[in-house]
Amino acid sequence: MYEMIYRRLQNKIILLTLLVSFTPLLILGVTMYYQFMRSSRANTESQIKYRAYARAEALNRFLKERTAILGAMADTHNISEISDETRLARIFEIMNARCGAFVDLGVIDDQGRHIAYVGPYDLKGRNYFDQPWFAEVVSKGAYMSDVYMGYRKMPHFIIAVRRHENWKPWILRATIDPEILNEIVRSAQIGKTGDAYIINRNGVYETQPRFDGRILFESDLDPNLFGGQVDVVELKDKNGRPVLCAGSWLKNNKWLLVIEQDPAELMEELFAVRYTEILIISIGLMAIILTTIFTTRITVKHLKESDKKMVEMNAKLVQSDKMAAIGKMAAGVAHEINNPLAVILQKTGWIEDLLEEEEFQESENFKEFRLSVLKIEEHVERARKVVHNMLGFARKMEPRLEDVDINETLNQTIDMVENYARINNIQIQVDFTKDLPIIASDQAQLQQVFLNLINNAIDAIGKDGLIEITTDCNDTEIYINFKDDGSGIAEDVQNKIFDPFYTTKVTGKGIGLGLWVIYNIINKMGGSIKVQSVMGHGAKFIVTIPVVKPEKK
Amino acid sequence: MKNFSILVVDDEEDFTETLVKRLSKRKMNATGVQSGEDALEILKKNSIDVVILDIKMPGGMDGIETLREIKKMQPLCEVLLLTGHGSMETSIEGMKLGAFDYLLKPVKLEELFPKLAEAFQRKDAQDQKIRGAQVTKLLRHGRLIP
């Protein structure tokens, strides 16, 4: 019952402590994780945003340079000069030497005819009058195409500039090798998941993407998602995984550079930290659990012990209160009984005095009178003894202090009862600790205690048995044990045996004061007496006496 | 030996009456009273050698108060205390106030007599001492002893 209360208390303390310790730890862990994730995400975003910006700048520069040199060549030559293919070849050579990436170079007159051409293909004489770009370059002065296959069956794009001469326009057109464009774009394809490509306003790939899709085929990406200089949006790929896309429109306003990255890849560092964090928190939680269980167990154990001590102390207090009350009552009762006894005794004495006179001696009932008076006196004496025994401890008052050897006192006491024990075939066995200290105590009172206990043991055995008497000690107390193999004392009786007038002996054999007197004597000495017994297996009385060192003489 | 006077003081009339009767039967000069006040009345008029005094007397003066008064009135009077209960403290207080000894009730004559005899002896010795002093005083003044 009590065990369950302590167990419940222990569980409650453990639960509460764990709850109080876990909650802030978990809140801290989760908060830290989300904060870290947010900042990591922001970091990733800015990273790809910067990458998109830097590559777009590089591409812009590349295109600007090509357009600029082409424009410079057109501006510095007139149509007759530039239509000379030897001259054109020289110009082509210079352009490639300065900038590179030019595949061919051609001059187109106002009728769209290809009047001069330098390059690997046979394009001279072709007419571009009907090509939409021809009209555009004539009207706008400069033109850059999307990447297309054209007559060459190879992806390429052109840039063209227009000049007027004698109110007639002519056009200098160059084909650009898109490979260099691809190289710049490819350099932004980072890690395992990073992709970079260019699409035009219709969403058609202008460069070969790293994973899905092919150049000149339409992509899944909607170019209208991107507006400003560099925008970042989160999209889902075919497998439903999140993909971060940064898009930057090039200055030609036709091409969109797109950088794609799986955010998880850049956040791998975070995930590594996540596992470390979970590990640290787990270790912390384990430590908290173990410490809580350990300290709670110790606390509850101490609590249990102090509760036990308190219960014992309360029991002792109740017992000594009871004894004090009984003692007071006994003194009052003694007075009330002793006074009538005194009168009875005087009256019988007077009758005896009168019986001495001659006239009574002749009476035939003289002997009967005499006998009755004697009987009355005998019973008065018996009553007087009861009262005197009851007051025995009170009369003895202060114990006389003398040097007492407990072992010696026990031996003397055993000598007194040995004969009686032998007649009843009861063996008294002793096992004394030799180095028992000599104490200051009252030997006569101790002898009375020992005698009462041995007599009780003999009475409990009756015939044929064994009494074991042992002594033991530590620095502060001496223990004297009286063990018999008699009938034992029932558990419900054990707490009553020290009460006055409590006896289990047959009427006339004992009045039940022996153990009460013992209890009071031992108590006055500052000691204690306890009984241990199991019905049918004998009883053991343990007397504890404090070690009071004798004063040095 | 002189016939010593004995006063028995106990609130229990049956007790005093019977004890007085038994002492008188043994040719002793005994009187009984039932209270401390009555005892003092007697002591005012008569010289008493030994008082047998009960300690606990409900109602009027108790034994200890009576003892105090007796010792004031007749310091040489020997007092033997009787007590019905085991309170040692009261008995010891009585001894300190000059009581000769104490006995526990119920008391048999066989136990009482040795104490009485002792009391008589002490009283006798005291009396002789005083008488001796008086004789010396008289001799010093050169008067004849009758």
XYZ file of C-alpha atoms in Angstrom:
699
model
C 0.000 0.000 0.000
C 2.651 2.472 1.127
C 4.993 1.082 -1.513
C 2.429 2.063 -4.166
C 2.090 5.605 -2.804
C 5.864 6.083 -2.956
C 5.979 4.565 -6.459
C 3.243 6.953 -7.623
C 5.019 9.902 -6.060
C 8.260 8.854 -7.727
C 6.554 8.543 -11.132
C 4.881 11.927 -10.706
C 8.172 13.656 -9.845
C 9.938 11.971 -12.776
C 7.171 12.899 -15.231
C 6.966 16.496 -14.062
C 10.727 16.998 -14.071
C 11.033 15.480 -17.544
C 8.184 17.612 -18.859
C 9.704 20.789 -17.464
C 13.159 19.912 -18.794
C 12.063 18.586 -22.186
C 9.719 21.367 -23.221
C 12.275 24.201 -23.412
C 14.886 21.884 -24.890
C 12.544 20.766 -27.670
C 11.276 24.293 -28.308
C 14.866 25.512 -28.517
C 15.817 22.672 -30.859
C 12.877 23.181 -33.216
C 13.269 26.981 -33.226
C 16.958 26.738 -33.909
C 16.349 24.269 -36.721
C 13.765 26.454 -38.459
C 15.814 29.610 -38.014
C 18.802 27.860 -39.480
C 16.726 26.501 -42.355
C 15.331 29.929 -43.140
C 18.712 31.590 -43.177
C 20.141 28.736 -45.199
C 17.325 29.064 -47.718
C 17.893 32.804 -47.970
C 21.565 32.119 -48.474
C 20.865 29.633 -51.261
C 18.539 32.068 -52.971
C 21.042 34.874 -52.908
C 23.711 32.512 -54.121
C 21.884 31.500 -57.287
C 20.628 35.024 -57.772
C 24.196 36.259 -57.813
C 25.218 33.458 -60.150
C 22.466 34.393 -62.575
C 23.432 38.041 -62.405
C 27.151 37.375 -62.980
C 26.582 35.030 -65.951
C 24.077 37.395 -67.532
C 26.651 40.158 -67.311
C 29.256 37.908 -68.980
C 26.814 37.050 -71.771
C 25.858 40.693 -72.273
C 29.501 41.607 -72.542
C 30.117 38.814 -75.059
C 27.270 39.918 -77.283
C 28.078 43.593 -76.923
C 31.690 43.044 -77.950
C 30.661 41.084 -81.112
C 28.085 43.692 -82.058
C 30.537 46.531 -81.425
C 33.352 45.156 -83.588
C 30.922 44.329 -86.377
C 29.548 47.892 -86.208
C 33.094 49.324 -86.235
C 34.022 47.341 -89.343
C 30.887 48.513 -91.153
C 31.495 52.103 -90.124
C 35.094 52.161 -91.305
C 34.535 50.668 -94.778
C 32.306 51.599 -97.694
C 30.411 49.013 -99.689
C 32.892 48.909 -102.578
C 35.777 48.262 -100.217
C 33.990 45.673 -98.164
C 32.525 43.849 -101.172
C 36.071 42.960 -102.133
C 36.304 39.451 -100.748
C 40.058 39.688 -100.182
C 39.409 42.768 -98.098
C 36.472 41.094 -96.394
C 38.637 38.074 -95.550
C 41.204 40.413 -94.007
C 38.479 42.117 -91.943
C 37.122 38.677 -90.917
C 40.598 37.687 -89.825
C 41.042 40.865 -87.734
C 37.611 40.394 -86.088
C 38.364 36.817 -85.141
C 41.799 37.806 -83.917
C 40.348 40.559 -81.685
C 37.161 38.929 -80.482
C 36.824 35.399 -81.808
C 33.682 33.264 -82.191
C 32.855 34.560 -85.694
C 32.029 31.694 -88.034
C 31.549 33.691 -91.233
C 31.059 37.243 -92.481
C 28.992 38.511 -95.342
C 27.841 41.707 -97.071
C 24.214 42.038 -98.221
C 23.057 44.873 -100.555
C 19.790 46.775 -100.427
C 18.107 44.057 -102.553
C 18.934 41.363 -100.022
C 21.600 39.800 -102.203
C 24.627 38.268 -100.565
C 27.261 40.166 -102.565
C 30.341 39.120 -100.638
C 30.972 36.205 -98.219
C 33.875 34.810 -96.198
C 33.332 31.529 -94.364
C 33.098 27.790 -94.592
C 29.743 27.637 -96.375
C 28.706 28.418 -99.910
C 26.323 31.260 -99.229
C 27.353 33.849 -101.750
C 24.540 34.940 -104.073
C 21.738 33.895 -101.735
C 18.939 36.391 -101.395
C 17.620 37.281 -97.948
C 15.136 39.895 -99.097
C 12.184 37.834 -97.921
C 13.711 36.881 -94.584
C 11.993 38.740 -91.759
C 15.291 39.713 -90.173
C 16.339 41.559 -93.371
C 13.512 44.039 -93.038
C 14.198 44.390 -89.317
C 17.886 45.150 -89.720
C 17.145 47.637 -92.533
C 14.644 49.458 -90.370
C 16.330 49.201 -86.913
C 20.013 49.339 -87.908
C 21.096 46.359 -85.765
C 19.836 42.874 -85.342
C 20.555 39.749 -83.394
C 18.766 36.515 -84.210
C 17.631 33.623 -82.044
C 19.590 30.447 -82.421
C 18.359 28.566 -85.472
C 19.410 25.826 -87.928
C 19.107 27.817 -91.187
C 20.713 26.468 -94.371
C 23.640 25.000 -92.447
C 21.718 22.456 -90.336
C 23.784 23.534 -87.350
C 22.559 25.658 -84.467
C 23.872 29.184 -84.823
C 22.795 32.775 -84.585
C 23.634 35.922 -86.446
C 24.209 39.524 -85.739
C 23.861 42.128 -88.404
C 24.418 45.891 -88.701
C 23.125 48.201 -91.392
C 24.913 51.213 -93.096
C 23.613 53.739 -95.519
C 25.631 54.755 -98.461
C 24.268 57.084 -101.138
C 20.802 56.685 -99.516
C 21.032 52.996 -100.038
C 21.379 50.606 -97.168
C 23.815 47.733 -97.068
C 24.251 45.151 -94.320
C 27.286 43.552 -92.679
C 26.230 40.195 -91.231
C 28.215 37.732 -89.105
C 27.433 34.260 -87.830
C 28.407 33.585 -84.222
C 29.509 30.204 -83.012
C 27.048 29.499 -80.119
C 29.591 27.213 -78.475
C 31.181 30.102 -76.584
C 27.725 31.118 -75.429
C 27.229 27.538 -74.268
C 30.512 27.564 -72.408
C 29.590 30.675 -70.430
C 26.206 29.194 -69.589
C 27.676 25.780 -68.723
C 30.025 27.366 -66.216
C 26.917 28.147 -64.122
C 25.892 24.474 -63.971
C 27.127 23.728 -60.469
C 26.959 20.611 -58.262
C 24.891 17.549 -58.888
C 21.613 19.326 -59.569
C 22.607 22.751 -60.882
C 21.447 23.602 -64.436
C 21.796 26.730 -66.584
C 20.381 27.534 -70.010
C 18.990 30.319 -72.160
C 15.466 30.442 -73.501
C 13.903 33.005 -75.762
C 10.607 34.809 -75.251
C 8.702 31.788 -76.549
C 10.386 29.485 -74.088
C 12.566 27.782 -76.707
C 15.974 26.579 -75.587
C 18.755 28.689 -77.092
C 21.450 26.582 -75.472
C 21.541 22.888 -74.593
C 20.245 22.364 -71.026
C 22.117 19.967 -68.782
C 19.290 17.541 -67.988
C 15.927 17.539 -69.709
C 15.167 19.134 -73.079
C 17.094 19.878 -76.245
C 18.276 23.001 -77.955
C 15.632 24.648 -80.168
C 12.906 22.642 -78.430
C 10.349 24.257 -76.244
C 10.977 24.185 -72.484
C 8.401 23.767 -69.681
C 9.405 27.042 -68.161
C 7.177 30.051 -68.603
C 9.499 33.032 -69.346
C 6.812 35.431 -68.175
C 7.504 34.399 -64.570
C 10.580 36.584 -64.691
C 10.412 40.330 -65.030
C 13.030 42.378 -63.218
C 16.738 42.230 -63.408
C 17.073 38.919 -61.538
C 14.086 37.051 -60.133
C 14.040 33.843 -58.082
C 11.010 31.550 -58.056
C 10.457 28.128 -56.565
C 8.998 25.541 -58.952
C 8.416 21.815 -58.921
C 10.241 19.503 -61.252
C 8.666 16.499 -62.999
C 9.123 14.382 -59.891
C 7.488 16.997 -57.734
C 10.725 18.011 -56.045
C 11.231 21.701 -55.359
C 13.577 23.554 -57.699
C 14.830 27.082 -57.215
C 14.965 29.063 -60.510
C 16.768 32.378 -60.946
C 16.074 34.181 -64.234
C 17.799 37.216 -65.703
C 16.835 38.849 -69.017
C 19.823 39.694 -71.186
C 20.192 43.222 -72.523
C 19.129 42.167 -76.033
C 15.720 41.685 -74.341
C 15.195 38.436 -76.248
C 16.981 35.897 -74.136
C 16.416 34.786 -70.603
C 19.267 33.184 -68.703
C 17.899 30.599 -66.275
C 19.824 29.041 -63.370
C 18.191 26.041 -61.691
C 19.212 24.394 -58.453
C 17.690 21.838 -56.075
C 17.626 23.755 -52.754
C 18.215 20.514 -50.872
C 21.665 20.236 -52.371
C 22.779 23.587 -51.069
C 21.163 22.872 -47.757
C 23.041 19.627 -47.285
C 25.200 21.386 -44.740
C 22.063 22.239 -42.827
C 20.894 18.654 -42.943
C 24.255 17.497 -41.622
C 23.801 19.999 -38.773
C 20.275 18.705 -38.285
C 21.519 15.200 -37.581
C 24.180 16.538 -35.214
C 21.541 18.606 -33.478
C 19.208 15.622 -33.142
C 22.120 13.568 -31.776
C 23.081 16.238 -29.227
C 19.471 16.703 -28.153
C 19.031 12.933 -27.855
C 22.140 12.635 -25.697
C 20.900 15.574 -23.596
C 17.481 13.969 -23.214
C 18.999 10.647 -22.220
C 21.183 12.389 -19.632
C 18.160 14.266 -18.272
C 16.089 11.077 -18.091
C 18.826 9.126 -16.322
C 19.655 11.946 -13.895
C 15.982 12.527 -13.134
C 15.313 8.861 -12.449
C 18.464 8.569 -10.358
C 17.911 11.685 -8.222
C 14.198 10.995 -7.825
C 14.894 7.483 -6.627
C 17.401 8.778 -4.079
C 14.999 11.501 -2.917
C 12.080 9.096 -2.546
C 14.336 6.634 -0.728
C 15.377 9.329 1.755
C 11.757 10.376 2.142
C 10.756 6.798 2.816
C 13.464 6.426 5.433
C 12.598 9.666 7.225
C 8.887 8.766 7.136
C 9.734 5.419 8.666
C 11.793 7.118 11.374
C 8.966 9.542 12.067
C 6.435 6.721 12.390
C 8.789 4.909 14.770
C 9.344 8.082 16.772
C 5.598 8.740 16.957
C 5.010 5.197 18.158
C 7.681 5.708 20.825
C 6.126 9.015 21.895
C 2.670 7.464 22.109
C 4.094 4.595 24.134
C 5.948 6.842 26.589
C 2.895 9.126 26.937
C 0.810 6.087 27.697
C 3.312 4.904 30.267
C 3.477 8.319 31.951
C -0.321 8.481 32.178
C -0.505 4.969 33.561
C 2.215 5.800 36.101
C 0.241 8.812 37.347
C -2.908 6.802 37.532
C -1.125 4.019 39.351
C 0.021 6.405 42.085
C -3.555 7.631 42.613
C -4.981 4.138 42.580
C -2.304 3.003 45.032
C -3.348 5.660 47.519
C -7.009 4.761 47.248
C -6.275 1.078 47.779
C -3.607 1.434 50.436
C -5.815 3.472 52.783
C -8.600 0.869 53.021
C -5.919 -1.824 53.272
C -4.374 0.070 56.201
C -7.764 0.149 57.952
C -8.397 -3.548 57.247
C -4.974 -4.433 58.595
C -5.519 -2.427 61.761
C -8.952 -3.933 62.226
C -7.684 -7.501 61.869
C -4.825 -6.595 64.215
C -7.362 -5.370 66.722
C -9.405 -8.579 66.361
C -6.189 -10.523 66.926
C -5.456 -8.426 69.998
C -8.908 -9.150 71.346
C -8.624 -12.869 70.569
C -5.644 -12.938 72.876
C -7.998 -12.298 75.788
C -8.964 -15.304 77.840
C -12.710 -15.263 77.363
C -12.326 -15.582 73.597
C -9.744 -18.357 73.860
C -12.357 -20.539 75.478
C -14.791 -20.041 72.631
C -15.252 -23.115 70.450
C -14.843 -21.065 67.289
C -11.613 -19.454 68.498
C -9.498 -21.357 65.976
C -11.845 -20.447 63.122
C -11.639 -16.761 64.104
C -7.890 -16.968 64.302
C -7.610 -18.701 60.909
C -9.956 -16.229 59.237
C -7.999 -13.283 60.579
C -4.772 -14.834 59.332
C -6.312 -15.387 55.872
C -7.529 -11.787 55.772
C -4.029 -10.628 56.656
C -2.543 -12.914 54.015
C -4.779 -11.457 51.319
C -4.160 -7.904 52.505
C -0.496 -8.712 52.146
C -1.139 -10.020 48.619
C -2.993 -6.858 47.665
C -0.251 -4.763 49.220
C 2.353 -6.552 47.105
C 0.396 -5.889 43.934
C 0.246 -2.193 44.704
C 3.860 -2.107 45.772
C 4.950 -3.887 42.618
C 2.927 -1.441 40.599
C 4.775 1.362 42.288
C 8.036 -0.551 42.169
C 9.627 1.530 39.498
C 8.315 4.774 40.944
C 9.774 4.054 44.379
C 13.137 3.231 42.928
C 13.271 6.678 41.399
C 16.772 7.743 40.520
C 18.968 4.835 39.544
C 22.074 4.465 41.641
C 25.103 4.842 39.410
C 27.883 2.331 39.816
C 30.344 0.558 37.536
C 28.445 -2.297 35.936
C 29.836 -5.180 33.930
C 26.821 -6.373 31.956
C 28.295 -9.817 31.256
C 29.065 -10.314 34.952
C 25.595 -9.133 35.966
C 24.047 -11.575 33.490
C 26.169 -14.417 34.880
C 25.067 -13.608 38.447
C 21.445 -13.532 37.343
C 21.749 -16.834 35.487
C 23.230 -18.390 38.655
C 20.051 -17.458 40.495
C 17.739 -19.280 38.086
C 19.991 -22.075 36.867
C 18.709 -24.622 39.345
C 15.086 -23.945 38.498
C 15.877 -24.151 34.798
C 17.737 -27.430 35.218
C 14.790 -28.998 37.028
C 12.623 -28.129 34.029
C 15.287 -29.393 31.627
C 15.861 -25.944 30.150
C 19.353 -25.215 28.939
C 20.686 -21.675 29.196
C 23.310 -20.984 26.544
C 25.369 -17.790 26.569
C 27.487 -16.072 23.948
C 28.928 -12.851 25.354
C 31.050 -10.299 23.553
C 34.249 -10.188 25.581
C 35.167 -6.531 25.172
C 31.871 -5.115 26.430
C 32.560 -1.726 28.066
C 31.994 -1.183 31.782
C 29.135 1.299 32.107
C 27.749 3.532 34.806
C 24.343 2.084 35.666
C 22.226 0.559 38.442
C 23.214 -3.072 38.809
C 20.289 -4.063 41.029
C 17.778 -2.676 38.538
C 19.524 -4.339 35.625
C 19.507 -7.597 37.537
C 15.773 -7.239 38.042
C 15.348 -6.670 34.311
C 17.447 -9.708 33.386
C 15.783 -11.899 36.008
C 12.292 -10.975 34.827
C 13.208 -11.671 31.204
C 14.822 -15.052 31.965
C 11.895 -16.030 34.187
C 9.477 -15.088 31.407
C 11.495 -17.201 28.968
C 11.392 -20.181 31.339
C 7.629 -19.729 31.763
C 7.186 -19.506 27.980
C 9.087 -22.763 27.449
C 7.609 -24.684 30.360
C 9.723 -27.812 30.044
C 12.537 -28.950 27.750
C 13.955 -26.057 25.809
C 16.761 -23.674 25.165
C 17.355 -20.081 26.191
C 20.110 -18.226 24.340
C 21.518 -15.061 25.870
C 23.932 -12.990 23.786
C 25.555 -9.597 24.183
C 26.918 -7.246 21.589
C 27.898 -3.597 21.390
C 28.995 -0.665 19.301
C 30.456 2.688 20.398
C 27.218 4.023 21.788
C 25.007 1.077 22.714
C 25.054 -2.355 24.310
C 22.623 -4.993 23.042
C 21.457 -7.895 25.182
C 19.335 -10.541 23.466
C 17.169 -13.094 25.250
C 15.953 -15.770 22.884
C 13.755 -18.718 23.826
C 12.205 -21.553 21.832
C 8.922 -21.350 23.678
C 5.437 -20.794 22.360
C 6.116 -17.327 20.976
C 3.972 -14.202 21.155
C 1.137 -13.516 18.707
C 1.634 -10.413 16.584
C -1.488 -8.642 17.874
C -0.321 -9.190 21.445
C 3.243 -7.929 20.916
C 2.355 -4.256 21.342
C 0.385 -4.899 24.545
C 2.903 -6.933 26.511
C 4.549 -3.859 28.018
C 1.242 -2.525 29.336
C 0.662 -2.947 33.080
C -1.602 -5.803 34.199
C -1.360 -7.456 30.820
C -0.641 -11.134 31.291
C -1.101 -14.360 29.385
C -0.235 -16.471 32.409
C -2.906 -18.396 34.319
C -4.576 -16.498 37.143
C -2.424 -16.349 40.223
C 0.832 -17.027 38.361
C 1.512 -13.491 37.305
C -0.129 -10.123 37.607
C 1.352 -8.666 34.417
C 3.689 -6.101 35.896
C 7.044 -7.718 35.078
C 7.499 -6.377 31.559
C 5.956 -3.039 32.492
C 8.523 -2.565 35.272
C 11.303 -3.674 32.867
C 10.096 -1.249 30.256
C 10.165 1.639 32.725
C 13.561 0.771 34.175
C 15.155 0.480 30.735
C 13.401 3.633 29.573
C 14.707 5.617 32.544
C 18.208 4.449 31.706
C 17.726 5.885 28.220
C 17.560 2.476 26.615
C 14.852 0.516 24.837
C 13.342 -2.940 24.725
C 11.901 -4.624 21.645
C 10.322 -7.974 20.984
C 10.533 -10.135 17.884
C 8.416 -13.239 17.699
C 6.597 -15.561 15.376
C 3.826 -17.615 16.937
C 5.102 -21.126 17.609
C 8.749 -20.239 17.000
C 9.798 -18.674 20.264
C 10.479 -15.058 21.101
C 13.452 -12.739 21.205
C 13.700 -9.723 23.516
C 16.328 -7.179 22.551
C 17.413 -4.827 25.322
C 19.434 -1.796 24.255
C 21.311 0.184 26.904
C 23.300 3.329 26.136
C 26.998 3.224 26.917
C 27.434 5.703 29.793
C 31.115 5.870 30.663
C 31.832 5.750 34.430
C 33.318 8.916 35.888
C 37.032 8.695 36.532
C 37.753 8.449 40.190
C 11.525 4.044 80.687
C 9.216 6.995 80.499
C 5.724 6.457 79.054
C 6.033 8.365 75.777
C 3.036 10.188 74.375
C 1.990 9.339 70.823
C -0.366 11.319 68.568
C -1.863 9.546 65.510
C -3.031 11.952 62.761
C -5.007 10.450 59.845
C -8.199 11.541 58.068
C -9.419 7.927 58.172
C -11.177 7.698 61.527
C -11.353 3.899 61.438
C -7.624 3.843 61.108
C -6.729 6.287 63.906
C -9.304 4.848 66.281
C -8.114 1.246 65.835
C -4.420 2.083 65.939
C -4.902 4.135 69.120
C -6.849 1.291 70.683
C -4.107 -1.234 69.824
C -1.345 1.040 71.109
C -3.284 1.747 74.310
C -3.790 -1.983 74.790
C 0.007 -2.195 74.788
C 0.107 0.401 77.563
C 1.154 3.242 75.373
C -0.097 6.805 75.808
C -1.756 7.304 72.392
C -4.304 9.837 71.124
C -5.903 10.037 67.677
C -7.154 13.005 65.626
C -8.535 13.255 62.039
C -6.977 16.507 60.846
C -3.834 18.599 60.985
C -5.767 21.420 62.668
C -6.935 19.109 65.481
C -3.384 17.827 65.916
C -2.060 21.365 66.369
C -4.796 22.065 68.956
C -3.576 19.113 70.981
C 0.061 20.147 70.619
C -0.758 23.611 71.934
C -1.869 22.144 75.262
C 0.213 19.000 75.564
C 3.786 17.968 75.054
C 3.862 15.092 72.553
C 6.876 12.842 72.004
C 6.032 11.147 68.692
C 3.492 12.068 66.002
C 2.433 9.439 63.435
C 1.326 11.663 60.544
C -0.465 10.790 57.296
C 0.897 12.804 54.392
C -2.231 12.947 52.257
C -5.248 14.352 54.091
C -7.917 15.872 51.831
C -9.881 18.875 53.032
C -7.783 20.864 55.480
C -4.032 20.983 56.090
C -2.061 18.224 54.481
C 0.702 16.264 56.193
C 3.564 18.443 55.057
C 1.928 21.685 56.253
C 1.047 20.067 59.554
C 4.633 18.811 59.922
C 5.957 22.329 59.350
C 3.688 23.701 62.084
C 4.507 20.869 64.520
C 8.220 21.547 64.138
C 7.595 25.215 64.836
C 5.594 24.479 67.965
C 7.608 21.555 69.344
C 10.908 21.211 67.565
C 11.921 18.188 69.616
C 8.786 16.237 68.765
C 9.629 13.259 66.489
C 7.388 12.815 63.449
C 6.917 9.522 61.603
C 5.282 9.963 58.216
C 2.763 7.544 56.727
C 2.179 7.520 52.995
C -0.454 5.747 50.971
C 1.269 6.037 47.606
C 4.746 5.754 46.285
C 5.520 9.440 45.910
C 9.079 9.588 47.127
C 9.364 13.298 46.545
C 6.831 14.144 49.274
C 8.437 11.750 51.728
C 11.873 13.188 51.035
C 10.516 16.711 51.471
C 9.103 15.587 54.799
C 12.483 14.208 55.853
C 14.094 17.516 54.920
C 11.557 19.349 57.118
C 12.668 17.250 60.062
C 10.518 14.113 59.916
C 12.263 11.195 61.512
C 11.330 8.510 58.927
C 8.490 7.377 56.709
C 6.465 4.185 56.296
C 4.329 2.926 53.440
C 0.690 2.050 54.109
C -0.671 -0.490 54.987
C 1.672 -0.881 57.898
C 1.751 -3.749 60.407
C 2.438 -3.149 64.089
C 5.509 -5.358 63.730
C 6.891 -2.857 61.214
C 5.738 0.173 63.179
C 7.222 -0.817 66.536
C 10.906 -0.819 65.567
C 10.472 2.664 64.095
C 8.611 3.848 67.191
C 11.315 2.422 69.424
C 13.936 4.272 67.419
C 11.919 7.476 67.696
C 11.544 7.052 71.449
C 15.285 6.554 71.805
C 16.057 9.696 69.863
C 13.497 11.670 71.833
C 14.895 10.296 75.092
C 18.433 11.235 74.090
C 17.307 14.739 73.164
C 15.434 15.160 76.429
C 18.424 13.968 78.464
C 20.693 16.344 76.631
C 18.425 19.271 77.476
C 18.025 18.128 81.032
C 21.828 17.810 81.368
C 22.241 21.333 80.038
C 19.701 22.622 82.518
C 21.525 20.817 85.410
C 24.856 22.338 84.376
C 23.217 25.742 84.216
C 21.750 25.296 87.683
C 25.051 24.055 89.145
C 26.854 27.031 87.664
C 24.460 29.284 89.536
C 25.145 27.394 92.792
C 21.604 26.250 93.411
C 20.758 22.925 95.079
C 19.297 20.168 93.063
C 16.024 19.034 94.595
